[in-house]
mmCIF file of C-alpha atoms in Angstrom:
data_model
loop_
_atom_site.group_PDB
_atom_site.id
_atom_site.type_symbol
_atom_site.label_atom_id
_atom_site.label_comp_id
_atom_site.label_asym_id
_atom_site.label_seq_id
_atom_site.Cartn_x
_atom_site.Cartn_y
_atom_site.Cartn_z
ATOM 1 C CA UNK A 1 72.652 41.905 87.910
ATOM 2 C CA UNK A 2 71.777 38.699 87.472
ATOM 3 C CA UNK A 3 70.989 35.939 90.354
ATOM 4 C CA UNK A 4 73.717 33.639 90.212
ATOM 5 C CA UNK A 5 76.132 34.589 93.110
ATOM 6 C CA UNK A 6 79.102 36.382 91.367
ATOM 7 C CA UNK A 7 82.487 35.754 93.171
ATOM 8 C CA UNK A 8 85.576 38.611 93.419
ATOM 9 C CA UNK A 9 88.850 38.343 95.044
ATOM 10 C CA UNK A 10 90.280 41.331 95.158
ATOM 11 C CA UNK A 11 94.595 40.755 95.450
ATOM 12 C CA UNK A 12 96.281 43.425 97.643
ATOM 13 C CA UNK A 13 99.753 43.285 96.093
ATOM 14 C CA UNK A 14 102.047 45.339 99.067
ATOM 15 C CA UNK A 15 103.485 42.890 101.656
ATOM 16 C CA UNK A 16 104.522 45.659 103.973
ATOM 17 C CA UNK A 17 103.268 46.288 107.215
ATOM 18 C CA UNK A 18 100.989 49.512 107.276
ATOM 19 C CA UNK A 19 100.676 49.333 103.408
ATOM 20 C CA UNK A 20 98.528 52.394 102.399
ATOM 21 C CA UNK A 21 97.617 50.437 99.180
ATOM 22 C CA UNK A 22 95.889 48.242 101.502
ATOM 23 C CA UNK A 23 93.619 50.789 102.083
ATOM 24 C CA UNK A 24 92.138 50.970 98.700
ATOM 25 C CA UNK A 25 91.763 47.326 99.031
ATOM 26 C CA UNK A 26 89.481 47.366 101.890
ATOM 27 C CA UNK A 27 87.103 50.450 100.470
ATOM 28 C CA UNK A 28 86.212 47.966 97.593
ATOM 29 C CA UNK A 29 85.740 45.041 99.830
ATOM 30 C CA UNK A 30 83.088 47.275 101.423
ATOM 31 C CA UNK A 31 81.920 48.448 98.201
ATOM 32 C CA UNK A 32 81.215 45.132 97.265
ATOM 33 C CA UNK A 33 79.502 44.100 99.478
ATOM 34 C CA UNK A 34 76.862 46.322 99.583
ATOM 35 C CA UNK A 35 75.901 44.561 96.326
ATOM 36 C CA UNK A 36 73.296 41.785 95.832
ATOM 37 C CA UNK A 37 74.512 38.404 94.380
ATOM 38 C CA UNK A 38 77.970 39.645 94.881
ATOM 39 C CA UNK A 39 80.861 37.750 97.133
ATOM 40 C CA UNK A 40 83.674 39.323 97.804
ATOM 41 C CA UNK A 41 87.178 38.079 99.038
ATOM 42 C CA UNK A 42 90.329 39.886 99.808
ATOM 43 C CA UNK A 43 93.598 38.195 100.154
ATOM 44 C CA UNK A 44 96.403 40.289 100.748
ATOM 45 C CA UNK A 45 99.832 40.044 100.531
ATOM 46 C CA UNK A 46 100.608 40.783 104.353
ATOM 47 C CA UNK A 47 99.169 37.845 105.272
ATOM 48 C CA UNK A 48 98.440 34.999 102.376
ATOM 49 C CA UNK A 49 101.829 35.683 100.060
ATOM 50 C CA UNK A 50 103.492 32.873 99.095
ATOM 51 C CA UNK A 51 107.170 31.941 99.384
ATOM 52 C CA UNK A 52 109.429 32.096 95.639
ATOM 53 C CA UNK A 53 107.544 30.040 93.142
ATOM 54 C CA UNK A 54 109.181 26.659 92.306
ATOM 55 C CA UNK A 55 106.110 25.567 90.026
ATOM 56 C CA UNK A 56 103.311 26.293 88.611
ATOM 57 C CA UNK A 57 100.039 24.369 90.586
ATOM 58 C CA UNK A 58 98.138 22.997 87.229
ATOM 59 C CA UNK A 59 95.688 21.210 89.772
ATOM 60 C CA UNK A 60 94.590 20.828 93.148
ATOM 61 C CA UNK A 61 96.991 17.359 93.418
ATOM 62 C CA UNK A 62 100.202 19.534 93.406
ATOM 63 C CA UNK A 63 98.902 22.238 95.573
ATOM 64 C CA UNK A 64 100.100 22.137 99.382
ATOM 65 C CA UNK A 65 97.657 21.210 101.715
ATOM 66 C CA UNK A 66 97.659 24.580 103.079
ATOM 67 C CA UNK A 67 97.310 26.269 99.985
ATOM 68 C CA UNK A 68 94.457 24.151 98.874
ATOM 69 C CA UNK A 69 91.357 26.616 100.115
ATOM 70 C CA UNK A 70 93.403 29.575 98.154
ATOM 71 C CA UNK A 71 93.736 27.765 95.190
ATOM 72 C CA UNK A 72 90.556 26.703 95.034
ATOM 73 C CA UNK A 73 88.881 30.115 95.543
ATOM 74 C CA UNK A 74 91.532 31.322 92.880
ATOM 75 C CA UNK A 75 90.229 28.600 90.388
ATOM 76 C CA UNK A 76 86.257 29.598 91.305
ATOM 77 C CA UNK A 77 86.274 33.495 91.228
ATOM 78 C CA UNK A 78 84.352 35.256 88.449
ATOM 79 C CA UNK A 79 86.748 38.186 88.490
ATOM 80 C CA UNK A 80 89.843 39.441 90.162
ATOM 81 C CA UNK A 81 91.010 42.589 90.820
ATOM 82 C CA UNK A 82 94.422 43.398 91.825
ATOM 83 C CA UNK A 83 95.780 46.687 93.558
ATOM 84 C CA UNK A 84 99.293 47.296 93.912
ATOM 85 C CA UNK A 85 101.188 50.418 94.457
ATOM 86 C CA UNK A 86 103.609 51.484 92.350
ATOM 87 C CA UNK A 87 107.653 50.179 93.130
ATOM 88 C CA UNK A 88 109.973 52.095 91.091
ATOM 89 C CA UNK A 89 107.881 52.219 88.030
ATOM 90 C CA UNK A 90 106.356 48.898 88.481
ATOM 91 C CA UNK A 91 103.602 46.967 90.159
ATOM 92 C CA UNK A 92 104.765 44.711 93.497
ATOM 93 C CA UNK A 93 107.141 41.547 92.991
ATOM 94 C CA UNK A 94 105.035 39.964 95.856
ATOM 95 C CA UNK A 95 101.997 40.052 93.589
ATOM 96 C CA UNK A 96 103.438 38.815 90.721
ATOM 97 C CA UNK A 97 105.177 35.692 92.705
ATOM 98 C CA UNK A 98 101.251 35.367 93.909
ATOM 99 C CA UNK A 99 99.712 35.308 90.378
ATOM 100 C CA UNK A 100 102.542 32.861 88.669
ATOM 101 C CA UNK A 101 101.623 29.716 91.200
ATOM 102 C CA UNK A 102 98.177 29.786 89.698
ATOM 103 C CA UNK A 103 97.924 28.230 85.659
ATOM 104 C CA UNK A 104 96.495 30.923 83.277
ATOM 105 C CA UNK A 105 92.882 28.997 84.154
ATOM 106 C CA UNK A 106 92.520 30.736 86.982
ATOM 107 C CA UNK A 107 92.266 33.674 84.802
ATOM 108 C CA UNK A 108 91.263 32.893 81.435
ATOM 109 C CA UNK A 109 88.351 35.090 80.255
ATOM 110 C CA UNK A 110 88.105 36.195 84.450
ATOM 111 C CA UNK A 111 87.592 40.191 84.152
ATOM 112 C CA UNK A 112 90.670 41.530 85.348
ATOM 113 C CA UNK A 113 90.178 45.098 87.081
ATOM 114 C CA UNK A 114 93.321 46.973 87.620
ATOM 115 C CA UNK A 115 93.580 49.470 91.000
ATOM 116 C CA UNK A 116 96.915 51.333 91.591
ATOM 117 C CA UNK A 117 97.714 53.886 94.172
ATOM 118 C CA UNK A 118 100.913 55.765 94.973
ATOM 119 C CA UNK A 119 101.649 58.844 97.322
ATOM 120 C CA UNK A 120 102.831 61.083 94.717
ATOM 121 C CA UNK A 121 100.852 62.596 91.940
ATOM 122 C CA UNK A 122 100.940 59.618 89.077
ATOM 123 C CA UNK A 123 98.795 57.664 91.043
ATOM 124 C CA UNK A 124 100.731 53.995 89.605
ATOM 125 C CA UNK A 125 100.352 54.984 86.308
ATOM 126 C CA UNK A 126 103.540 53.266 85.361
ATOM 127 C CA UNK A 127 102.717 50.123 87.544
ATOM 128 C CA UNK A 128 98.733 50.071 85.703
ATOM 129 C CA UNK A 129 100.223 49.655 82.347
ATOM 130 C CA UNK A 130 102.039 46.686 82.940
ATOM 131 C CA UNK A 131 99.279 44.837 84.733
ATOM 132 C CA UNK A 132 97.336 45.992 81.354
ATOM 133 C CA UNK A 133 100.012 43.353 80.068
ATOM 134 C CA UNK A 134 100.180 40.875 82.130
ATOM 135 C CA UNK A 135 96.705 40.438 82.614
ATOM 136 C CA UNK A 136 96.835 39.818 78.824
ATOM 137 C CA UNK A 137 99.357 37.200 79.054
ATOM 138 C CA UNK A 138 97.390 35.357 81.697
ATOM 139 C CA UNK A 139 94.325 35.289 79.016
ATOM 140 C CA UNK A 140 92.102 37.476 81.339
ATOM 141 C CA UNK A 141 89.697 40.163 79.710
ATOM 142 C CA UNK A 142 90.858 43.641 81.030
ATOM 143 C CA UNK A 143 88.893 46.121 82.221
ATOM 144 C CA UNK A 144 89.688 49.241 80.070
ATOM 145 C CA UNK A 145 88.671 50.975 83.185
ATOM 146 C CA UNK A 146 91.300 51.446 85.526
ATOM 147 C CA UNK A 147 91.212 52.888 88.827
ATOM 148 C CA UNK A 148 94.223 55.229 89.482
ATOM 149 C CA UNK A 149 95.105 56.726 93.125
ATOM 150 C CA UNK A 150 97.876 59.711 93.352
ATOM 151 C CA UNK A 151 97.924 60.712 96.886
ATOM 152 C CA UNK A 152 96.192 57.353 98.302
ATOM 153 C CA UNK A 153 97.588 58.508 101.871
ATOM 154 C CA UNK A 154 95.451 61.467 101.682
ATOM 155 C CA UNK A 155 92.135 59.682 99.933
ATOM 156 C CA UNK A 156 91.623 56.586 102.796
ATOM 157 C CA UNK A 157 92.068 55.950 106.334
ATOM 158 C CA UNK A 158 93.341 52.707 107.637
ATOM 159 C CA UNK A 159 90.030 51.309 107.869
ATOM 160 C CA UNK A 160 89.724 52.059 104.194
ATOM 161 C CA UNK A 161 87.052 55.110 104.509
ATOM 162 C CA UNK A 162 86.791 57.524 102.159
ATOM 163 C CA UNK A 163 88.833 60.615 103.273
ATOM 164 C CA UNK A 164 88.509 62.773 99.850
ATOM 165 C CA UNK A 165 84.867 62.447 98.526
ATOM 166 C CA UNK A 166 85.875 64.361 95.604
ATOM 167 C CA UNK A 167 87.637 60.809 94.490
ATOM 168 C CA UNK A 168 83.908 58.969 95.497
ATOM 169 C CA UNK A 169 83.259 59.696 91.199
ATOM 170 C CA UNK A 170 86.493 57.861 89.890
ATOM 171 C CA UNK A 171 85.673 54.951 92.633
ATOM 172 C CA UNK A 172 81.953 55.039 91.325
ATOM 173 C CA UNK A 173 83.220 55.165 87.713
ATOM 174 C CA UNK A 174 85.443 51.678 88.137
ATOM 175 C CA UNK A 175 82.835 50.128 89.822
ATOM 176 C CA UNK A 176 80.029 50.588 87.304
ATOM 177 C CA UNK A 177 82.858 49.671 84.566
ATOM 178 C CA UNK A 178 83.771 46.347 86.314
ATOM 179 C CA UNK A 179 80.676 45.410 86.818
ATOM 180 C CA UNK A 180 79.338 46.176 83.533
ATOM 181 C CA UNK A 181 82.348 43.609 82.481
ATOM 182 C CA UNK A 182 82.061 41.191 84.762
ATOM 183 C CA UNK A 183 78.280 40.634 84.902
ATOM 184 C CA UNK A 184 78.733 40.256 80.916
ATOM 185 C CA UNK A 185 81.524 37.564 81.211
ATOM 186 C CA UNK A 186 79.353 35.917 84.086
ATOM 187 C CA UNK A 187 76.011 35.423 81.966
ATOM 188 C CA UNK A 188 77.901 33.964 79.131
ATOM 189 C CA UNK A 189 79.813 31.074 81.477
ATOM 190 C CA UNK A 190 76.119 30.483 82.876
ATOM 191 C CA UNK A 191 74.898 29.955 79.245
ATOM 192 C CA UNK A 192 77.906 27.624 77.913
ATOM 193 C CA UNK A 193 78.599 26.221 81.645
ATOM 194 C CA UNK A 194 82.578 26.963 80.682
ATOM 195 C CA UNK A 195 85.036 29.929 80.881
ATOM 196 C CA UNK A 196 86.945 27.899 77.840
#
């Protein structure tokens, strides 16, 4: 890793109360941050979602005042990865209305990791293939590596420990992945001093 401070917001996606997705969310977070050079944010859905989109915020001048520390994290990360559980064989409409008040700067040629979770045995398969997409539309590079969570009651408590340590190798497996990505993407914006 290199020493330039590498930013991450990780975007919990489920706005309900006691979200188990959630969960996942805060493993990473502590993941993260037992890594050097690495800052990591979580904004989750719960408590930062944002009401129906009426436009698109193309700069800071059109963003509320409120929403102006957000955006501005949004606009600085390195990487983002989002975690959503799976809604009837999709990813959560509270995520997407998130992502489309940002313009596709805040995640062109970001690396885009992709975490889905579900309490049955598919694990958000359905819901990880169409962030695959629409992490392509918004001009982010994708992590091939996804990480996929059947059972995600059973894996983490509330406080987002571990409860199955036979999933510690698929959690181990996305993290070398998106780092592997994202320290890549990182050392070539410190070169050309642009993600354009």
């Amino acid at each position: 890793m290199n020493s330039q401070t590498i930013r991450i917001i990780i975007l919990s996606g489920s706005p309900r109360k006691g979200s188990v997705s959630l969960r996942i969310a805060r493993h990473l977070v502590k993941r993260f941050q037992e890594i050097t050079h690495v800052t990591v944010r979580l904004v989750a859905m719960q408590e930062d979602s944002l009401p129906p989109i009426q436009e698109v915020w193309k700069q800071a001048a059109s963003v509320p005042t409120d929403k102006q520390e957000i955006f501005q994290a949004m606009d600085q990360a390195h990487g983002i990865i989002v975690v959503s559980p799976e809604y009837n064989g999709g990813y959560s409409p509270a995520l997407k209305n998130f992502l489309d008040h940002f313009p596709k700067s805040a995640y062109h040629r970001k690396a885009w990791g992709i975490v889905t979770g579900s309490t049955g045995a598919m694990g958000g398969m359905r819901a990880s293939q169409q962030l695959q997409l629409l992490g392509a539309a918004l001009s982010a590079i994708i992590c091939p590596r996804m990480l996929i969570t059947p059972h995600m009651d059973q894996k983490f408590d509330e406080a987002g420990e571990l409860l199955d340590q036979s999933f510690d190798r698929q959690i181990d497996d996305f993290l070398a992945n998106y780092l592997w990505l994202l320290t890549r993407l990182t050392a070539e914006v410190g070169e050309t001093g642009s993600q354009d």
